[in-house]
Coordinates of C-alpha atoms and ligand atoms in Angstrom, one line a residue:
M14 CA -139.5 139.5 55.9
S15 CA -137.0 138.3 58.5
R16 CA -137.8 138.4 62.3
R17 CA -135.7 140.4 64.6
I18 CA -133.3 138.4 66.5
N19 CA -133.7 139.0 70.4
R20 CA -132.0 136.0 71.9
V21 CA -129.4 133.6 70.8
A22 CA -128.5 130.2 72.5
T23 CA -124.8 129.7 72.1
V24 CA -123.5 126.3 72.8
S25 CA -120.0 125.5 74.1
V26 CA -120.1 121.9 75.6
H27 CA -116.4 121.1 76.3
T28 CA -115.0 124.3 77.5
S29 CA -116.5 127.2 79.5
P30 CA -116.4 130.8 78.5
L31 CA -115.3 131.4 82.2
D32 CA -112.1 129.4 81.6
Q33 CA -108.7 131.0 81.3
P34 CA -107.6 130.6 77.7
G35 CA -104.2 129.4 77.0
T36 CA -104.3 126.0 78.8
G37 CA -106.2 122.7 78.8
D38 CA -109.0 123.0 76.2
A39 CA -109.5 126.8 76.6
G40 CA -108.1 128.8 73.7
G41 CA -109.2 131.0 70.7
M42 CA -112.8 129.5 70.7
N43 CA -113.4 130.7 74.3
V44 CA -112.2 134.1 73.4
Y45 CA -114.3 134.2 70.3
I46 CA -117.5 133.2 72.2
V47 CA -117.0 135.9 75.0
E48 CA -116.1 138.6 72.7
V49 CA -118.9 138.0 70.3
A50 CA -121.5 137.5 73.1
K51 CA -120.6 140.8 74.7
R52 CA -120.8 142.7 71.6
L53 CA -124.1 141.1 70.5
A54 CA -125.5 142.0 73.9
A55 CA -124.3 145.6 73.4
R56 CA -126.4 145.6 70.3
G57 CA -129.5 144.4 72.0
V58 CA -129.3 140.7 71.3
E59 CA -129.2 138.7 74.5
V60 CA -127.0 135.6 74.6
D61 CA -127.2 132.6 76.8
I62 CA -124.1 130.4 76.6
F63 CA -124.7 126.8 77.5
T64 CA -121.6 124.9 78.8
R65 CA -121.2 121.7 80.9
A66 CA -120.9 122.3 84.7
T67 CA -117.6 121.2 85.9
C68 CA -117.8 122.3 89.6
R69 CA -120.6 121.4 92.0
A70 CA -120.2 124.8 93.7
M71 CA -120.8 126.7 90.6
P72 CA -124.3 128.4 90.3
P73 CA -126.5 127.2 87.3
V74 CA -126.5 130.7 85.9
I75 CA -123.7 133.3 86.0
E76 CA -124.0 136.8 84.4
L77 CA -120.8 137.2 82.3
A78 CA -121.7 140.7 81.2
P79 CA -124.9 142.7 80.8
G80 CA -127.2 140.6 78.5
V81 CA -124.9 137.6 78.6
L82 CA -125.6 134.6 80.8
V83 CA -123.5 131.5 81.2
R84 CA -125.8 128.5 82.0
N85 CA -123.8 125.6 83.6
V86 CA -125.7 122.5 82.6
V87 CA -125.1 119.3 84.9
A88 CA -124.3 116.4 82.6
G89 CA -121.8 113.8 83.9
P90 CA -119.4 114.2 86.7
F91 CA -118.4 117.5 88.2
E92 CA -114.9 117.5 86.9
E93 CA -112.9 118.2 83.6
L94 CA -113.5 115.3 81.3
D95 CA -111.3 114.5 78.3
K96 CA -113.1 115.5 75.0
T97 CA -113.1 111.8 74.1
E98 CA -115.3 111.1 77.1
L99 CA -117.8 113.8 76.4
P100 CA -120.0 112.1 73.7
R101 CA -121.5 109.7 76.3
H102 CA -122.7 112.8 78.3
L103 CA -124.2 114.6 75.3
C104 CA -127.7 113.2 75.8
G105 CA -127.8 114.5 79.4
F106 CA -126.3 117.9 78.3
T107 CA -128.9 118.2 75.5
S108 CA -131.8 117.5 77.7
G109 CA -130.4 120.1 80.1
I110 CA -130.5 122.7 77.4
L111 CA -134.2 121.7 76.4
R112 CA -135.3 121.9 80.0
V113 CA -134.0 125.5 80.4
E114 CA -135.9 126.5 77.1
A115 CA -139.1 124.6 78.3
A116 CA -139.0 126.7 81.5
H117 CA -139.6 129.8 79.4
D118 CA -142.4 131.0 77.0
P119 CA -142.3 129.3 73.6
G120 CA -140.0 131.0 71.2
H121 CA -137.5 132.0 73.8
Y122 CA -134.4 131.6 71.6
D123 CA -134.5 132.8 68.0
L124 CA -131.4 130.9 66.9
L125 CA -128.7 128.5 68.0
H126 CA -125.0 129.1 67.4
T127 CA -123.0 126.1 68.3
H128 CA -119.2 125.9 68.5
Y129 CA -117.1 122.6 67.9
W130 CA -118.8 119.5 66.8
L131 CA -119.8 118.2 70.2
S132 CA -121.9 121.4 70.7
G133 CA -123.2 120.9 67.1
Q134 CA -124.6 117.5 68.1
A135 CA -126.6 119.1 71.0
G136 CA -127.7 121.9 68.6
W137 CA -128.8 119.4 66.1
A138 CA -131.4 118.0 68.5
A139 CA -132.4 121.5 70.0
K140 CA -132.9 123.0 66.5
Q141 CA -135.5 120.4 65.6
R142 CA -137.4 120.7 69.0
W143 CA -137.4 124.6 68.9
G144 CA -137.9 125.1 65.1
V145 CA -135.1 127.6 65.0
P146 CA -132.1 127.8 62.6
L147 CA -128.7 126.2 63.6
V148 CA -125.6 128.1 62.9
H149 CA -122.4 126.2 63.5
S150 CA -118.7 127.0 63.7
M151 CA -116.3 124.0 63.5
H152 CA -113.3 125.8 64.9
T153 CA -111.1 122.8 64.0
M154 CA -111.9 119.8 61.8
A155 CA -110.8 116.2 62.3
K156 CA -110.1 115.6 58.6
V157 CA -107.8 118.6 58.4
K158 CA -106.1 118.0 61.7
N159 CA -105.5 114.2 60.9
A160 CA -103.7 115.2 57.6
A161 CA -101.2 117.4 59.6
L162 CA -100.4 115.5 62.7
A163 CA -97.4 116.4 64.8
E164 CA -95.1 113.6 66.1
G165 CA -96.6 112.2 69.2
D166 CA -100.1 113.6 68.4
K167 CA -103.1 111.1 68.4
A168 CA -105.2 111.0 65.3
E169 CA -108.8 112.2 65.8
P170 CA -111.2 109.2 66.0
V171 CA -113.8 108.1 63.4
E172 CA -116.6 109.0 65.8
R173 CA -115.6 112.6 65.5
V174 CA -115.4 112.6 61.7
L175 CA -118.9 111.1 61.6
G176 CA -120.2 113.5 64.2
E177 CA -118.9 116.5 62.2
E178 CA -120.4 115.1 59.0
Q179 CA -123.8 114.9 60.8
V180 CA -123.5 118.4 62.2
V181 CA -122.5 119.9 58.7
A182 CA -125.5 118.1 57.2
S183 CA -127.9 119.5 59.9
S184 CA -126.7 123.1 60.0
D185 CA -128.6 125.9 58.3
Q186 CA -125.4 127.9 58.1
L187 CA -121.8 127.0 58.6
I188 CA -119.3 129.8 59.6
A189 CA -115.8 129.4 58.4
N190 CA -112.9 131.5 59.8
T191 CA -111.3 131.8 56.3
D192 CA -112.1 131.2 52.7
K193 CA -109.8 128.2 52.9
E194 CA -111.8 126.6 55.7
A195 CA -114.9 127.4 53.7
R196 CA -113.5 125.3 50.8
E197 CA -112.5 122.5 53.1
L198 CA -116.0 122.4 54.5
V199 CA -117.4 121.9 50.9
E200 CA -114.6 119.6 49.6
L201 CA -113.9 117.5 52.7
Y202 CA -117.4 117.5 54.4
G203 CA -119.7 117.9 51.5
A204 CA -121.2 121.1 52.8
D205 CA -123.6 123.0 50.5
P206 CA -121.6 126.1 49.3
A207 CA -124.7 128.3 49.7
R208 CA -124.9 127.5 53.3
V209 CA -121.2 128.3 54.1
A210 CA -120.2 131.9 55.1
T211 CA -116.7 133.2 55.8
V212 CA -116.6 135.4 58.9
S213 CA -113.3 136.5 60.2
P214 CA -112.5 136.4 63.8
G215 CA -111.1 139.6 65.4
V216 CA -109.1 141.0 68.1
D217 CA -109.8 143.5 71.0
L218 CA -108.4 146.5 69.4
S219 CA -108.7 148.5 72.6
L220 CA -106.3 146.1 74.3
F221 CA -104.1 144.9 71.5
R222 CA -102.4 148.0 70.1
P223 CA -98.8 149.3 70.0
E224 CA -97.3 151.0 72.9
S225 CA -95.9 153.7 70.8
P226 CA -98.4 156.2 69.3
L227 CA -95.8 156.8 66.5
L228 CA -96.0 153.1 65.5
A229 CA -99.8 153.1 65.9
R230 CA -99.8 155.7 63.2
G231 CA -97.5 153.6 60.9
A232 CA -94.5 155.9 61.4
G233 CA -91.2 155.8 63.3
L234 CA -88.8 153.0 64.0
L235 CA -89.3 150.9 67.1
P236 CA -89.3 153.0 70.2
H237 CA -92.1 150.8 71.8
R238 CA -89.7 147.9 72.4
T239 CA -87.7 150.1 74.9
G240 CA -91.0 151.1 76.7
P241 CA -92.8 150.3 79.8
A242 CA -93.9 146.8 78.6
R243 CA -90.3 145.7 78.8
R244 CA -89.8 147.4 82.2
R245 CA -93.0 145.7 83.7
L246 CA -91.8 142.4 82.5
G247 CA -88.2 142.8 83.7
L248 CA -86.8 142.4 80.2
P249 CA -83.5 144.2 79.1
R250 CA -84.0 147.1 76.8
D251 CA -81.4 145.8 74.3
A252 CA -82.5 142.1 74.3
Y253 CA -83.7 140.3 71.1
V254 CA -87.0 138.8 72.5
L255 CA -88.8 135.9 70.7
L256 CA -92.2 135.0 72.0
F257 CA -94.5 131.9 71.8
V258 CA -98.0 132.3 73.2
G259 CA -100.6 129.5 73.3
R260 CA -101.5 126.1 74.6
I261 CA -98.4 123.9 75.1
Q262 CA -99.2 120.9 72.7
P263 CA -97.6 119.1 69.9
L264 CA -99.9 120.7 67.3
K265 CA -98.6 124.2 68.2
A266 CA -95.0 123.0 67.9
P267 CA -93.2 125.2 70.5
D268 CA -90.4 122.6 70.2
V269 CA -89.6 124.0 66.7
L270 CA -88.8 127.4 68.2
L271 CA -86.7 125.9 70.8
R272 CA -84.7 123.9 68.3
A273 CA -84.4 127.0 66.0
V274 CA -83.0 129.0 69.0
A275 CA -80.4 126.3 69.7
R276 CA -79.3 126.6 66.1
M277 CA -79.1 130.3 66.1
L278 CA -76.9 130.1 69.2
D279 CA -74.7 127.5 67.7
D280 CA -74.2 129.7 64.6
D281 CA -73.7 132.9 66.7
P282 CA -72.6 132.3 70.2
A283 CA -72.4 136.0 70.9
L284 CA -76.2 136.2 70.5
R285 CA -76.6 134.3 73.8
A286 CA -76.0 137.6 75.8
K287 CA -78.9 139.3 73.9
L288 CA -81.5 136.6 73.4
V289 CA -84.7 136.0 75.5
V290 CA -87.2 133.4 74.5
A291 CA -90.5 133.6 76.3
V292 CA -93.1 130.9 76.2
V293 CA -96.5 131.9 77.7
G294 CA -99.2 129.2 78.2
G295 CA -100.2 126.1 80.0
P296 CA -100.4 122.4 79.2
S297 CA -102.9 120.9 76.9
G298 CA -103.2 117.2 76.2
S299 CA -100.2 114.8 76.8
G300 CA -96.7 114.2 75.6
R301 CA -93.4 115.9 75.6
C302 CA -94.8 119.2 74.5
R303 CA -96.0 119.7 78.1
P304 CA -94.3 122.7 79.8
E305 CA -92.1 120.4 81.9
G306 CA -91.3 118.5 78.6
L307 CA -90.4 121.8 77.0
Q308 CA -88.1 122.7 80.0
N309 CA -86.3 119.3 79.5
L310 CA -85.9 119.9 75.9
A311 CA -84.4 123.4 76.6
A312 CA -82.0 121.6 79.1
E313 CA -81.1 119.0 76.4
L314 CA -80.5 121.7 73.9
G315 CA -78.4 123.8 76.3
I316 CA -80.7 126.9 76.0
T317 CA -82.2 127.1 79.6
D318 CA -80.4 130.3 80.3
V319 CA -82.2 132.2 77.5
M320 CA -85.7 130.8 78.3
R321 CA -88.5 132.3 80.3
F322 CA -91.6 130.0 81.0
E323 CA -94.6 132.0 82.0
P324 CA -98.1 130.5 83.1
P325 CA -101.2 131.3 81.0
S326 CA -101.9 135.0 81.4
P327 CA -104.9 137.3 81.1
Q328 CA -105.0 139.2 77.8
E329 CA -104.1 142.6 79.5
E330 CA -100.7 140.9 80.4
L331 CA -100.3 139.2 77.1
A332 CA -100.6 142.6 75.3
D333 CA -97.5 143.5 77.3
W334 CA -95.7 140.4 76.2
Y335 CA -96.6 141.1 72.5
R336 CA -95.4 144.8 72.8
A337 CA -92.2 143.7 74.5
A338 CA -91.3 141.1 72.0
D339 CA -89.4 141.6 68.8
V340 CA -91.0 138.6 67.0
T341 CA -93.8 136.3 67.9
V342 CA -93.3 132.8 66.6
V343 CA -96.2 130.5 65.7
P344 CA -94.9 127.3 64.2
S345 CA -98.2 125.3 64.5
H346 CA -98.8 122.2 62.3
S347 CA -102.4 123.1 61.9
E348 CA -104.3 126.3 62.9
S349 CA -107.9 127.1 61.9
F350 CA -107.1 130.9 62.4
G351 CA -104.5 131.9 64.9
L352 CA -105.7 134.6 67.1
V353 CA -102.3 134.9 68.7
A354 CA -100.8 135.9 65.4
V355 CA -103.3 138.7 64.9
E356 CA -103.1 140.0 68.5
S357 CA -99.2 140.2 68.2
Q358 CA -99.4 142.2 64.9
A359 CA -102.1 144.5 66.2
C360 CA -99.5 145.3 69.0
G361 CA -96.9 146.1 66.3
T362 CA -94.9 142.9 66.6
P363 CA -94.3 140.9 63.4
V364 CA -95.0 137.2 63.2
V365 CA -92.9 134.3 61.9
A366 CA -95.4 131.5 61.3
S367 CA -95.8 128.2 59.5
R368 CA -97.6 128.5 56.2
V369 CA -100.6 126.4 57.3
G370 CA -104.5 126.9 57.5
G371 CA -105.8 130.3 58.8
L372 CA -102.2 131.5 59.4
C373 CA -102.0 132.2 55.7
T374 CA -104.9 134.8 56.4
A375 CA -103.8 136.0 59.8
V376 CA -100.3 136.9 58.5
A377 CA -99.6 138.9 55.4
D378 CA -96.5 137.1 54.2
G379 CA -93.6 139.6 53.5
E380 CA -95.7 142.6 54.8
S381 CA -96.5 141.9 58.4
G382 CA -94.4 138.8 59.1
V383 CA -93.0 135.8 57.3
L384 CA -94.6 132.4 56.6
I385 CA -92.4 129.4 56.4
P386 CA -93.4 126.2 54.6
G387 CA -92.7 123.2 56.9
H388 CA -91.3 122.9 60.3
D389 CA -87.5 122.7 59.8
P390 CA -85.9 124.5 62.7
A391 CA -83.1 125.6 60.4
D392 CA -85.6 127.6 58.3
Y393 CA -87.0 129.4 61.4
A394 CA -83.5 130.1 62.7
A395 CA -82.5 131.7 59.3
V396 CA -85.5 134.0 59.3
L397 CA -85.1 134.9 63.0
R398 CA -81.4 135.7 62.5
R399 CA -82.2 137.8 59.5
L400 CA -84.8 139.9 61.4
Y401 CA -82.2 140.4 64.0
A402 CA -79.5 141.4 61.6
E403 CA -81.7 143.7 59.5
P404 CA -83.4 146.3 61.7
G405 CA -84.8 148.1 58.6
L406 CA -86.6 144.9 57.5
H407 CA -87.9 144.3 61.0
A408 CA -89.1 147.9 61.2
R409 CA -91.0 147.6 57.9
L410 CA -92.7 144.4 59.0
A411 CA -93.6 146.0 62.3
R412 CA -95.4 148.8 60.5
G413 CA -97.1 146.2 58.2
A414 CA -98.0 144.3 61.3
V415 CA -99.9 147.2 62.8
R416 CA -101.7 147.8 59.6
H417 CA -102.7 144.1 59.1
G418 CA -103.4 143.4 62.7
Q419 CA -105.6 146.4 63.3
S420 CA -107.7 145.4 60.3
F421 CA -109.2 142.6 62.5
G422 CA -111.8 143.9 65.0
W423 CA -114.5 142.0 66.8
D424 CA -117.1 144.6 65.7
A425 CA -116.6 143.6 62.1
T426 CA -117.0 140.0 63.1
V427 CA -120.3 140.8 64.8
D428 CA -121.5 142.8 61.8
D429 CA -120.9 139.8 59.6
L430 CA -122.4 137.2 62.1
L431 CA -125.7 139.3 62.4
E432 CA -126.0 139.3 58.6
V433 CA -125.5 135.5 58.7
Y434 CA -127.9 135.1 61.5
T435 CA -130.6 137.3 59.7
G436 CA -130.0 135.2 56.5
A437 CA -130.5 131.9 58.4
M438 CA -133.8 133.2 59.8
S439 CA -135.1 133.9 56.4
I440 CA -134.1 130.8 54.4
P441 CA -135.9 127.5 54.5
A442 CA -134.3 125.2 57.3
V443 CA -132.3 122.3 56.1
R444 CA -134.0 119.0 56.4
V445 CA -132.2 117.2 59.1
A446 CA -130.6 114.0 57.7
A447 CA -131.0 110.7 59.5
P448 CA -127.7 109.3 60.6
A449 CA -127.8 106.6 58.1
E450 CA -127.8 109.2 55.3
V451 CA -124.5 110.4 56.3
S452 CA -121.5 108.8 54.6
A453 CA -118.9 107.0 56.8
Ligands
UDP22 N1 -104.5 133.3 75.5 C1 -104.6 133.9 76.7 N2 -103.6 133.7 77.6 C2 -102.5 132.9 77.3 C3 -102.5 132.2 76.1 C4 -103.4 132.5 75.2 O1 -105.5 134.6 76.9 O2 -101.8 132.7 78.3 C5 -105.4 133.5 74.4 C6 -104.9 134.4 73.3 O3 -104.9 135.8 73.6 C7 -105.8 134.0 72.1 C8 -106.2 132.5 72.5 O4 -105.9 132.3 73.8 O5 -106.9 134.9 72.0 C9 -105.6 131.5 71.6 O6 -106.1 131.6 70.3 P1 -105.5 130.9 69.0 O7 -106.5 131.1 67.9 O8 -104.1 131.4 68.8 O9 -105.3 129.4 69.3 P2 -106.2 128.2 69.8 O10 -106.0 128.1 71.3 O11 -107.6 128.6 69.5 O12 -105.7 127.0 69.1

């Protein structure tokens, strides 16, 4: 018989659940960890989230929500470190986690859920010490990322590949965001298919919903786009608004949207009076895809007058951006899921995205948006012009977007995760492989 799960240790070494998503290393994973932890706690499962302390003034323990504690473990300097520098502080981080557990009665944690390979490495050691199951979510995988590098993007190092292989070999359960990711875990990392479960991430359906009750019911045309969100954001009622949301980095390819816009304006100069292109998010990594690099690109392309660059925003404000936009564009080179795409659809705004990774699940091609193979700006320009010229098509996709987007909720994610957790508690633990057994 399986034991009840009372307390989960969640590990997120390289980015804190308290960070603002949409900039630096904070993105969908942070949102995932916070939303899942809050809902687990509401169901009586307490969650301690371990992260690396990046500020001396930060207390060691912060209550994020009732039943959810953030534990700031001191390991390495009190400053943001590049992910490539974190492996050398993992030993200190892991011993910090072990010390916290040792201060409690034995059996304080029932299960470990680690996020991203660096956390998996810490979980690998803690699992053996505590004798609890290790559940791991990759979020992104070096082998997948390296196969789809954007120009100017650095390849993920072999240390990460090896580290990921070790974590896969040591985990009792692996969580994939999509069936495609589950297959990649098996085919690229040699994961045991019996230990891989697909659990779809979600969106906060109380926040991400259409402005118009008519659209929410799947009826009507598009009255929401002339509603309060546009007024609040100072956008003209009759504008054609294209939106990019996310970390500004080569992998997310916001430059493809800018180049597509330049093409649209070349083909139809009259559109300039109507078009607004909003980019919401902050820098992540280096290179020309930083916000200032994008602003320079906009100037080079002669489209500065249609652009609005906005800093990373809380999700309440993002919901307004999604509702105010006609189309959200997600031209990423690689995406393990793409929460932005689902949030936009849940607000009734269709998505034009690249046909990669999790976006093939996050967007229902032809029903809630359009998936485009490759990253040729001309292809994006053609689809975006068509959606402008054909309001009937746009309205149909907007209705489909609500249906598809609203089918992803965090409560369903937590239902599925609890099932995986319960399963992990009742199956024999994997024998942890010695590093030499893991293939290079
Ligand atoms: N996000 C945010 N504010 C911003 C930009 C993004 O809160 O200004 C959030 C967004 O709502 C989404 C997450 O960051 O939940 C990005 O997740 P996604 O899966 O799209 O991309 P990732 O960052 O994980 O690559």
